[in-house]
Coordinates of C-alpha atoms and ligand atoms in Angstrom, one line a residue:
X72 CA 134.0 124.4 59.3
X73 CA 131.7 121.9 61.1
X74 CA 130.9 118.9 59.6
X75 CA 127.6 117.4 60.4
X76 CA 126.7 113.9 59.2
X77 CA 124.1 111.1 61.5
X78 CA 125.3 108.1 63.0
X79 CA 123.5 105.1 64.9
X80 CA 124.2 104.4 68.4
X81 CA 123.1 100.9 70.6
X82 CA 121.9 103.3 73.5
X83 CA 122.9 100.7 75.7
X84 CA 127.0 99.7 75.0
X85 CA 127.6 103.0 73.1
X86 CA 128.4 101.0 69.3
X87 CA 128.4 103.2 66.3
X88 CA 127.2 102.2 63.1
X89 CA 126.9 104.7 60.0
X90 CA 123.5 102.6 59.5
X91 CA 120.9 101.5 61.4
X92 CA 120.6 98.0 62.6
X93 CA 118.2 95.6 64.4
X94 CA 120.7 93.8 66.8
X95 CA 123.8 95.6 67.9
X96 CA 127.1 93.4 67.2
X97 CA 128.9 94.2 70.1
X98 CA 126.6 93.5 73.0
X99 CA 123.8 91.7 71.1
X100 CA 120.6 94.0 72.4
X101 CA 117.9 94.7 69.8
X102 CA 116.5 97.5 68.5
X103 CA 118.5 99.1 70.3
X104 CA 119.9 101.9 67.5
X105 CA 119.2 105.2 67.3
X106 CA 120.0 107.7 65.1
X107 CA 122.0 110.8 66.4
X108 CA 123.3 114.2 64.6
X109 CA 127.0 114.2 65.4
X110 CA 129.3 117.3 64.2
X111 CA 132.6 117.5 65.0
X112 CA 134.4 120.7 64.7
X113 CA 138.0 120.5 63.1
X114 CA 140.5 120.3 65.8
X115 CA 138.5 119.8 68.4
X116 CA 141.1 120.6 71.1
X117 CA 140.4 121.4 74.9
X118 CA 141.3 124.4 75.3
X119 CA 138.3 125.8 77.1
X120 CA 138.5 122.7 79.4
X121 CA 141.4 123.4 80.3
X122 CA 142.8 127.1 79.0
X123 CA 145.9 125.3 77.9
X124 CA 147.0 124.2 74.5
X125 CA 146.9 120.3 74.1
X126 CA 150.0 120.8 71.8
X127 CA 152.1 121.6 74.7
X128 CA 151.6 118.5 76.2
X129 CA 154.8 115.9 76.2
X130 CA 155.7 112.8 77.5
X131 CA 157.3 112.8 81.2
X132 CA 159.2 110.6 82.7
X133 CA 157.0 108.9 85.6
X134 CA 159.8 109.8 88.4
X135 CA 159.3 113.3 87.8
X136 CA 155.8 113.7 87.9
X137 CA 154.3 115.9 90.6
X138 CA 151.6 114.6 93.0
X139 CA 149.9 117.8 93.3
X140 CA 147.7 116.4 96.6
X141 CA 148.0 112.9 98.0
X142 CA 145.9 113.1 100.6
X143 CA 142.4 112.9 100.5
X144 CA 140.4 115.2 101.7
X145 CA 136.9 114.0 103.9
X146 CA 133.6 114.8 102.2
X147 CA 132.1 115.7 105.7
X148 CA 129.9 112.4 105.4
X149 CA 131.6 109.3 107.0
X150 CA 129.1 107.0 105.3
X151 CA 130.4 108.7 101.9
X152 CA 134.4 108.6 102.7
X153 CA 133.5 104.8 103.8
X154 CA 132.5 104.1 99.9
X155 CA 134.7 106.1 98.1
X156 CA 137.0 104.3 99.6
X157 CA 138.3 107.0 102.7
X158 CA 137.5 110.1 101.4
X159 CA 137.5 111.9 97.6
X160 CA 140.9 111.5 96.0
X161 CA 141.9 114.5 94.3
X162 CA 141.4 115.0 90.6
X163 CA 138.8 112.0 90.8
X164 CA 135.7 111.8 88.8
X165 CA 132.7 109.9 91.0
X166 CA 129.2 108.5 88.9
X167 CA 126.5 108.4 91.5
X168 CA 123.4 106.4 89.8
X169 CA 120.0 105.5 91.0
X170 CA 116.5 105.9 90.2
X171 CA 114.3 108.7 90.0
X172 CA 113.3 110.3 93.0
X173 CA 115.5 108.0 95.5
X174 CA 117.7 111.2 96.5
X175 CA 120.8 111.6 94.7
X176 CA 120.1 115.5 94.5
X177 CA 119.2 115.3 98.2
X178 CA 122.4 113.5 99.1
X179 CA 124.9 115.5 97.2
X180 CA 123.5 119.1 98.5
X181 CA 124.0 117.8 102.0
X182 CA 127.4 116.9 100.9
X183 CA 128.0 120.3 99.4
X184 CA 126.5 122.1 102.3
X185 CA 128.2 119.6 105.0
X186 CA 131.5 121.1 103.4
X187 CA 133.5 123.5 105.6
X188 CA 136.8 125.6 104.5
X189 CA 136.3 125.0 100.6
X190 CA 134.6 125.9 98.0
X191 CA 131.8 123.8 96.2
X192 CA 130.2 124.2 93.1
X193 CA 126.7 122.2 92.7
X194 CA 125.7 122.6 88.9
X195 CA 121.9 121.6 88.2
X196 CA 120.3 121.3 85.2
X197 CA 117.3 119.8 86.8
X198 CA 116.2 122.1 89.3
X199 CA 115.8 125.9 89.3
X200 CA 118.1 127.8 91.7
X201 CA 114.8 129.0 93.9
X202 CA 114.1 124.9 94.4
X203 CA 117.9 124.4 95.3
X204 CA 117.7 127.1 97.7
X205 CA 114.5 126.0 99.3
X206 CA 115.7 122.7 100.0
X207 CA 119.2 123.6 101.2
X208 CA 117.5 125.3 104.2
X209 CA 115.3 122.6 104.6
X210 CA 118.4 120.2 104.7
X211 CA 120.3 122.7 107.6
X212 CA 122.6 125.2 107.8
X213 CA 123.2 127.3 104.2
X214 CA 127.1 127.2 103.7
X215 CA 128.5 130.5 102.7
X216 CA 131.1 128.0 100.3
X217 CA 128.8 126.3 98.5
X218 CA 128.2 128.0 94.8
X219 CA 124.9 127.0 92.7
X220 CA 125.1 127.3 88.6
X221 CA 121.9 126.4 86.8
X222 CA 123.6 125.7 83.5
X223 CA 123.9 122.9 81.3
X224 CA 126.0 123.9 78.4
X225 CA 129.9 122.7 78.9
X226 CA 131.5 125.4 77.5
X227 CA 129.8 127.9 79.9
X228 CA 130.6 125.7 82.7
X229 CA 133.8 125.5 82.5
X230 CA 133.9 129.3 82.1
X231 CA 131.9 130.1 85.5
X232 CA 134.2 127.2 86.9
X233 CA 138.0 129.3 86.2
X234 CA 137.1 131.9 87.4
X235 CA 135.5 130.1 91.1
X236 CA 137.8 128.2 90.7
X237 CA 135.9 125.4 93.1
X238 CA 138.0 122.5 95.3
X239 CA 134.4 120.2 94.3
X240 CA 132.3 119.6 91.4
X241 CA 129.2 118.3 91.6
X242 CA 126.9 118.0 88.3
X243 CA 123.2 116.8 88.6
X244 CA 122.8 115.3 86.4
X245 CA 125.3 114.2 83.4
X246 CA 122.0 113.6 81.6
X247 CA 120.9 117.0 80.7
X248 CA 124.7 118.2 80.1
X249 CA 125.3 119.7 76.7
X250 CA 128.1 119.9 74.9
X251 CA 128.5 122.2 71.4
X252 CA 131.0 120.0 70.1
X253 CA 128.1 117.6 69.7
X254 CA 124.6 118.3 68.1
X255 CA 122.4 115.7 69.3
X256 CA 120.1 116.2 72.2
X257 CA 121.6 116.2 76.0
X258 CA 120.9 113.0 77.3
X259 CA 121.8 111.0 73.9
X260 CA 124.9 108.8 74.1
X261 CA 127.4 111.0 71.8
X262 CA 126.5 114.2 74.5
X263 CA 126.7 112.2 77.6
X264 CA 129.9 110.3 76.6
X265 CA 131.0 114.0 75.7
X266 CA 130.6 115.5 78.6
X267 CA 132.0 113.0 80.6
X268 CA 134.7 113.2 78.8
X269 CA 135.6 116.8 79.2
X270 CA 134.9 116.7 83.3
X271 CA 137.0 114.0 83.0
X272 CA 140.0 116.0 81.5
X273 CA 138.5 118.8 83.4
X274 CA 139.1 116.4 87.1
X275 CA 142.5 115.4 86.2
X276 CA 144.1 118.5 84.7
X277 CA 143.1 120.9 87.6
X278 CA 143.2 117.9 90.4
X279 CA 139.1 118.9 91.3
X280 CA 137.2 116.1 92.2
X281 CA 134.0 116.1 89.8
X282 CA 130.3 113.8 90.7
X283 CA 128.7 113.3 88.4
X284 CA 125.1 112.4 89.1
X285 CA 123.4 109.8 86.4
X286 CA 120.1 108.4 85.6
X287 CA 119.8 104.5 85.6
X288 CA 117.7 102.8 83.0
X289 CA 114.7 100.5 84.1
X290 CA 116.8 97.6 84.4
X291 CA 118.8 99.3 86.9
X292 CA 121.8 100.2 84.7
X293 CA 123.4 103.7 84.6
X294 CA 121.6 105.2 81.7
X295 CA 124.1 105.7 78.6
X296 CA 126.7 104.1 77.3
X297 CA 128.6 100.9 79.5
X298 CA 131.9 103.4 78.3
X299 CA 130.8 105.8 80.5
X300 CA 131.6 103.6 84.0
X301 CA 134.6 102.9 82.0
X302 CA 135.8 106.5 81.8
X303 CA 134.8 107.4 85.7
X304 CA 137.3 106.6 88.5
X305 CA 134.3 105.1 91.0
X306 CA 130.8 104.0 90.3
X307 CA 128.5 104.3 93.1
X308 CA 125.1 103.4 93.4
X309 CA 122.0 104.3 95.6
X310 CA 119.2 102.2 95.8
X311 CA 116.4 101.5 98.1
X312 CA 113.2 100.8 98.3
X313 CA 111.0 103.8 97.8
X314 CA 108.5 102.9 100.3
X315 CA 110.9 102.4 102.6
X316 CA 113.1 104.9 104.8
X317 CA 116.5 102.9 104.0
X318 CA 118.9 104.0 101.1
X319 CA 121.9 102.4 100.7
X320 CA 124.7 103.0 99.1
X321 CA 126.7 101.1 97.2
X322 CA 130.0 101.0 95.1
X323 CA 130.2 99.2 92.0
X324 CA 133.5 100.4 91.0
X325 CA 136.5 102.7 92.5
X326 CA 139.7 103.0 91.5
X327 CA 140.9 104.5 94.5
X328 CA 139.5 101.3 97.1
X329 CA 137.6 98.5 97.7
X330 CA 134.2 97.7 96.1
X331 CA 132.7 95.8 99.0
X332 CA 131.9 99.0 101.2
X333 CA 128.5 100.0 101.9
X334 CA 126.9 103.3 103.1
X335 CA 123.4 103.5 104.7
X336 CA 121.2 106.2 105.3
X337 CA 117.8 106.7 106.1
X338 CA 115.3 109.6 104.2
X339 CA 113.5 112.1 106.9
X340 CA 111.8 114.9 106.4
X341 CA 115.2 116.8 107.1
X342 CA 116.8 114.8 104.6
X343 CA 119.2 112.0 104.6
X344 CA 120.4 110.9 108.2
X345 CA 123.8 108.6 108.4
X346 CA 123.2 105.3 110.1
X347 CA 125.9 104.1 111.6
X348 CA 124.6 101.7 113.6
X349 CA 122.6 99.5 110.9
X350 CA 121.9 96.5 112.9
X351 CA 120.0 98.3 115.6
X352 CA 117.5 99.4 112.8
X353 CA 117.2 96.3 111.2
X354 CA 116.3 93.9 114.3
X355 CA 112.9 95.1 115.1
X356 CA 111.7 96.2 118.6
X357 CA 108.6 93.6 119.5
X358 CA 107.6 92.2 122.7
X359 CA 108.2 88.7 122.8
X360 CA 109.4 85.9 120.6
X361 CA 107.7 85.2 117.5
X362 CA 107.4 82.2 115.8
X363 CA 109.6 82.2 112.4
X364 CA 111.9 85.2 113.4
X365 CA 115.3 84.7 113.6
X366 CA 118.6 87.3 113.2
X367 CA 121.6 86.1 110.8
X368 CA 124.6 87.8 111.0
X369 CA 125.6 88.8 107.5
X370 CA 128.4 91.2 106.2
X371 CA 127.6 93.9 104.2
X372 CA 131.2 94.5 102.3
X373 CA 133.2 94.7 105.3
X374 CA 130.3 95.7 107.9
X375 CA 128.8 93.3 109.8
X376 CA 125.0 93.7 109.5
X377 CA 122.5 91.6 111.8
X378 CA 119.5 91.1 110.2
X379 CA 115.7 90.2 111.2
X380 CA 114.7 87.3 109.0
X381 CA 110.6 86.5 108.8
X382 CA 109.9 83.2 107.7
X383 CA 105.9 82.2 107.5
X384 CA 105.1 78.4 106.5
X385 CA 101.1 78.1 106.4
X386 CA 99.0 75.1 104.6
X387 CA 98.5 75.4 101.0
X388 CA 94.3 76.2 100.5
X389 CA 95.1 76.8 96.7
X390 CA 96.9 73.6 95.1
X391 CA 100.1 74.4 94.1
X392 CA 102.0 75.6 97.1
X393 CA 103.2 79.5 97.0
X394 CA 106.9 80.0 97.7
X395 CA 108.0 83.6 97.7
X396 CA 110.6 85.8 99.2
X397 CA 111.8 89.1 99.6
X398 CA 115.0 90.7 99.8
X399 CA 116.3 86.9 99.0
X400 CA 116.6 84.5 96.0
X401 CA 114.1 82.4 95.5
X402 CA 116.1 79.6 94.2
X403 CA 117.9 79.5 97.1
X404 CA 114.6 79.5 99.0
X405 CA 113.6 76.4 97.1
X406 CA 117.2 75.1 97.2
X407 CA 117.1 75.1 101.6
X408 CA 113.5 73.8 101.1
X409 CA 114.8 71.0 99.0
X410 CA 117.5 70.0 101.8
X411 CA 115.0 70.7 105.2
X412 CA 112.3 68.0 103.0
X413 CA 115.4 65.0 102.3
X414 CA 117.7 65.9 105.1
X415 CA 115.7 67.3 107.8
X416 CA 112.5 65.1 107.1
X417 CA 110.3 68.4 107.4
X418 CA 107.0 67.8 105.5
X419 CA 107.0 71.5 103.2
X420 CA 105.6 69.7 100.1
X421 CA 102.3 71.0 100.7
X422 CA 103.2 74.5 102.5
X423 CA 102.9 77.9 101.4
X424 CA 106.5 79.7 102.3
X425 CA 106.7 83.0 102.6
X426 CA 110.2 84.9 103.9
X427 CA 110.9 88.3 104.0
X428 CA 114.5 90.3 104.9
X429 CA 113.4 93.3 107.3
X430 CA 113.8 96.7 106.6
X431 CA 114.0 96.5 102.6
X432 CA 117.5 94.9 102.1
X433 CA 118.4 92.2 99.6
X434 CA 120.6 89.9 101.4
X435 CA 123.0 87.5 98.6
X436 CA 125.2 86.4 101.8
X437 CA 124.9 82.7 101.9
X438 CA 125.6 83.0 105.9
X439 CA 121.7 83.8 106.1
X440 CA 121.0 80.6 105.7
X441 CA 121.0 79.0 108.8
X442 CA 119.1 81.5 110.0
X443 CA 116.7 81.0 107.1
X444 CA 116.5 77.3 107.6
X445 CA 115.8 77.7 111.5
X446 CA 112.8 80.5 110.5
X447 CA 111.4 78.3 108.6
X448 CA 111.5 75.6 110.8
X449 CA 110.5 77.6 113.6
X450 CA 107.3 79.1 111.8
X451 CA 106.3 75.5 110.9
X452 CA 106.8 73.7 114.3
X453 CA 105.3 77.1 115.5
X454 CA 107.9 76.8 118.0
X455 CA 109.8 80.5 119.0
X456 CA 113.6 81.2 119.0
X457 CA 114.6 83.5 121.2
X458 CA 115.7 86.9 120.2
X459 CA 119.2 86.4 122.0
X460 CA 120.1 83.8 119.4
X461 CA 121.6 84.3 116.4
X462 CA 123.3 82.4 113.2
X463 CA 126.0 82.3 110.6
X464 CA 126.4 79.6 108.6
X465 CA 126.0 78.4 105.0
X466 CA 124.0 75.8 104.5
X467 CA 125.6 72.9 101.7
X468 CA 123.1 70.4 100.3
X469 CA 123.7 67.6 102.2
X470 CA 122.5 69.5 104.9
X471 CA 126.0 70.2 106.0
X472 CA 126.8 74.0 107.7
X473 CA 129.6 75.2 105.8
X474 CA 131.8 77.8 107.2
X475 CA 131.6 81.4 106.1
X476 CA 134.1 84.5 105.6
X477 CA 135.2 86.6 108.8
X478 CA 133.3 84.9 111.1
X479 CA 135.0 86.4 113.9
X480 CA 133.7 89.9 112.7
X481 CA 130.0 88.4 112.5
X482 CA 130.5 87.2 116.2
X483 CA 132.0 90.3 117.6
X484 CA 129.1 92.5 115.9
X485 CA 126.4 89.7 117.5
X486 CA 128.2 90.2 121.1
X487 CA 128.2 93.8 120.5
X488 CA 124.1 94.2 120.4
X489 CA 123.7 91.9 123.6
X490 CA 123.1 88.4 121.9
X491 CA 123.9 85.7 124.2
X492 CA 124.4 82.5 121.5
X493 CA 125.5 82.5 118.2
X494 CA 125.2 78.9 115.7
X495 CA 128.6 78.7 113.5
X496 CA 129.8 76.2 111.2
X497 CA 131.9 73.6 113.4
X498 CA 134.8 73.6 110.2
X499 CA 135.1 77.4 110.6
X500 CA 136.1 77.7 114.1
X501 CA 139.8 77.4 113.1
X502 CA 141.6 79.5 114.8
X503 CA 139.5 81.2 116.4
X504 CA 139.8 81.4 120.4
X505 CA 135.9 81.3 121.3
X506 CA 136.7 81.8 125.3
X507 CA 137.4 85.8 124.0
X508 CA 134.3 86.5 123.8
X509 CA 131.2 87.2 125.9
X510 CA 128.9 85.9 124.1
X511 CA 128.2 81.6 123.9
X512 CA 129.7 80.5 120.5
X513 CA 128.1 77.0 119.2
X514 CA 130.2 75.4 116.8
X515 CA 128.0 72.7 114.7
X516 CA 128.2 70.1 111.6
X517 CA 125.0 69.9 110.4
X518 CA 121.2 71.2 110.3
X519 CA 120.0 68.4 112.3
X520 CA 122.6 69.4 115.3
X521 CA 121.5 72.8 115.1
X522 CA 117.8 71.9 115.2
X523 CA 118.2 69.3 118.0
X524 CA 120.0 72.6 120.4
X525 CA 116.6 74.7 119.1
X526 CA 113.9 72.8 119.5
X527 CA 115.4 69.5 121.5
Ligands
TYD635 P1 115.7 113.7 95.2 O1 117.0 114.0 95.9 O2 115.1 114.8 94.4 O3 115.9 112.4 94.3 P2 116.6 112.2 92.9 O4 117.6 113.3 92.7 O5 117.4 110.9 93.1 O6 115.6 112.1 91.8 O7 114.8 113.1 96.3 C1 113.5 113.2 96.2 C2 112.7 112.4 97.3 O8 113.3 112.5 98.6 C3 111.4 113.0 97.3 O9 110.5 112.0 96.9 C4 111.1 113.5 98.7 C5 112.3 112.9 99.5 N1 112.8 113.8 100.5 C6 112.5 113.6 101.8 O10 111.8 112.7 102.2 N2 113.0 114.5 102.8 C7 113.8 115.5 102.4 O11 114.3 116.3 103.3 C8 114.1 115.7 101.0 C9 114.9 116.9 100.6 C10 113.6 114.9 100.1
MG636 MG1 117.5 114.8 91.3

């Protein structure tokens, strides 16, 4: 017999409480409860996950546990592979988040479709199967291996899916899954923990990598429960700005590899294109040298990434002086303003300061900035810096350039695209043999150095 009763859930850490409450104990949000049917049938055993009896199960001893595939397998995608961590690990189960529209259904079809030799099941609950199909061929060639199952009730799933018997999963989205051992509504916390849960036993059972596509909140969060990055094996997220072509990639968490890697991609009208060489995109083709436009060398995980920096210092016709930025912190802004005013002796008191990261991509590096610093400088002197320079360096508050993480990889990347000068911290050239490379290293101590080499 099913028993039905309601229960409150903090929609955003997952806390149950048989009453409602105005602030949520464990993570402290309010209003936050809501109240959710929840029926649990007696023995609620996964069978039709798995088509084996739970009771069977025993303990093993570690040493004589089979590895049923160590090797992973490449999605097709190198940008994807470079995430996860060097491919998808089997019996893995991968939460892709991001918001609406950015093109998580895009990017996963081309990964179903770039597939060749096994056999992919896409399951969508968002879009009909006539939509799928419309984009597919708009995305390229229509795999004969790639299966599409508009269904979103669990138990039906994992029918279709022993009988396929697919090497990849992919769901779109975990949202509108429905499991009958629940009652609420899909996209309520109880169903979308549920239903993670079963993929999950689903994943490691048969060894099938499962990705689960999820909605993020407005704050950016993956929409249900905090458990639910718990329960997954790697969290990735894709962001970007929506007016912009660049989507990036990120992971958050992965169990199977580092959490610094970064994938980028750009939206076209044939869908999503791998960049692979990001810098090039990201330095902007102009004619000339601009006033207040320098390149810092950052590192995007472990990618080096050259970046266009815009800096625009003007006189302040309103009062108070604007500061703003994009793509960077603003503190930080004010913090490098702070030091250029008492270290550097640079009148910005009364400036409007305006800096903007090309191409749409938030830069927290600290190695930016120099190169911040000498835009803004550059932009107020109205003096140019020429596009073969470039810099990577922290700045400390005394005006000091600190040193910065894998420097050499930020000056091999810079003499890679053709600079001819680089600006380093002077106290992280330890070790490193600057005769090796072709492009003109300038180790330095402090701002004022580095401004005296620029602008004499
Ligand atoms: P979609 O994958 O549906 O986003 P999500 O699943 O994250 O909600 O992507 C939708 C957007 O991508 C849509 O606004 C149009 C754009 N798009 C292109 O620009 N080119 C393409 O080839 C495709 C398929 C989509
Ligand atoms: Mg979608």
């Amino acid at each position: 017999m099913a028993k039905t009763k309601t229960t409150y859930f903090c929609q955003e850490c997952g806390y149950e409480s048989a009453k409602w409450l105005g602030k949520c104990p464990s993570c402290d949000t309010w209003n936050s409860f809501q109240e959710e049917l929840v029926t649990k049938t007696k023995n609620p055993g996964p069978e039709w996950v798995t088509g084996a009896d739970s009771k069977t199960r025993k303990p093993v001893a570690l040493s004589e546990i089979e590895i049923h595939e160590t090797t992973r397998w490449s999605t097709g995608s190198k940008e994807l592979n470079r995430v996860l961590g060097g491919g998808l690990v089997p019996g893995s189960l991968v939460l892709i988040g991001g918001e609406p529209g950015i093109g998580k259904s895009t990017l996963m079809l081309q990964v179903c479709l770039a597939i060749k030799g096994r056999k992919v099941l896409y399951i969508s609950g968002e879009e009909s199967a006539q939509q799928i199909k419309m984009r597919a061929e708009r995305l390229g060639k229509v795999s004969p291996d790639c299966y599409l199952l508009t269904e979103t009730t669990t138990q039906d799933i994992f029918k279709h899916i022993r009988t396929l018997e697919p090497h990849l999963v992919v769901v779109d989205s975990v949202q509108t899954l429905h499991s009958t051992m629940m009652e609420s509504t899909p996209g309520s916390v109880s169903q979308v923990k549920q239903c993670t849960a079963e993929f999950m036993q689903f994943a490691k059972s048969s060894a099938t990598p499962v990705m689960l596509i999820g909605h993020i909140t407005k704050d950016g969060a993956i929409a249900g429960p905090k458990v639910l990055e718990h329960m997954v094996d790697t969290v990735l997220q894709f962001e970007g700005d929506r007016h912009l072509s660049y989507r990036l990639l990120r992971t958050t968490k992965n169990r199977f590899g580092s959490t610094a890697e970064l994938g980028i991609y750009e939206m076209m009208n044939i869908g999503l294109r791998e960049v692979s060489n990001p810098s090039e995109i990201l330095i902007s083709q102009k004619e000339g040298d601009f006033s207040g436009v320098t390149i810092g060398a950052t590192m995007e995980g472990n990618r080096p990434l050259l970046i266009e920096i815009q800096a625009l210092v003007s006189t302040a016709a309103y009062g108070t002086p604007q500061r703003s930025s994009t793509g960077y912190d603003a503190k930080r802004l004010n913090m490098l303003l702070a030091v250029l005013e008492k270290r550097g002796g640079f009148r910005l008191g009364l400036q409007d300061v305006f800096l903007n990261m090309a191409g749409g991509i938030k830069v927290i590096d600290p190695a930016v900035d120099l190169a911040v610093c000498a835009a803004i400088i550059s932009s107020l002197e109205e003096i140019a810096i020429s596009d073969k320079v470039c810099f990577a360096a922290e700045v400390g508050l005394g005006g000091e350039l600190r040193a910065v993480n894998r420097v050499e990889s930020r000056i091999a990347e810079a003499e890679k695209l053709g600079f001819e000068l680089i600006y380093i911290s002077k106290f992280g050239k330890k070790g490193l043999d600057l005769t090796q490379y072709n492009i003109k290293v300038m180790p330095l101590g402090k701002l004022s150095e580095v401004f005296e080499a620029l602008f004499g």
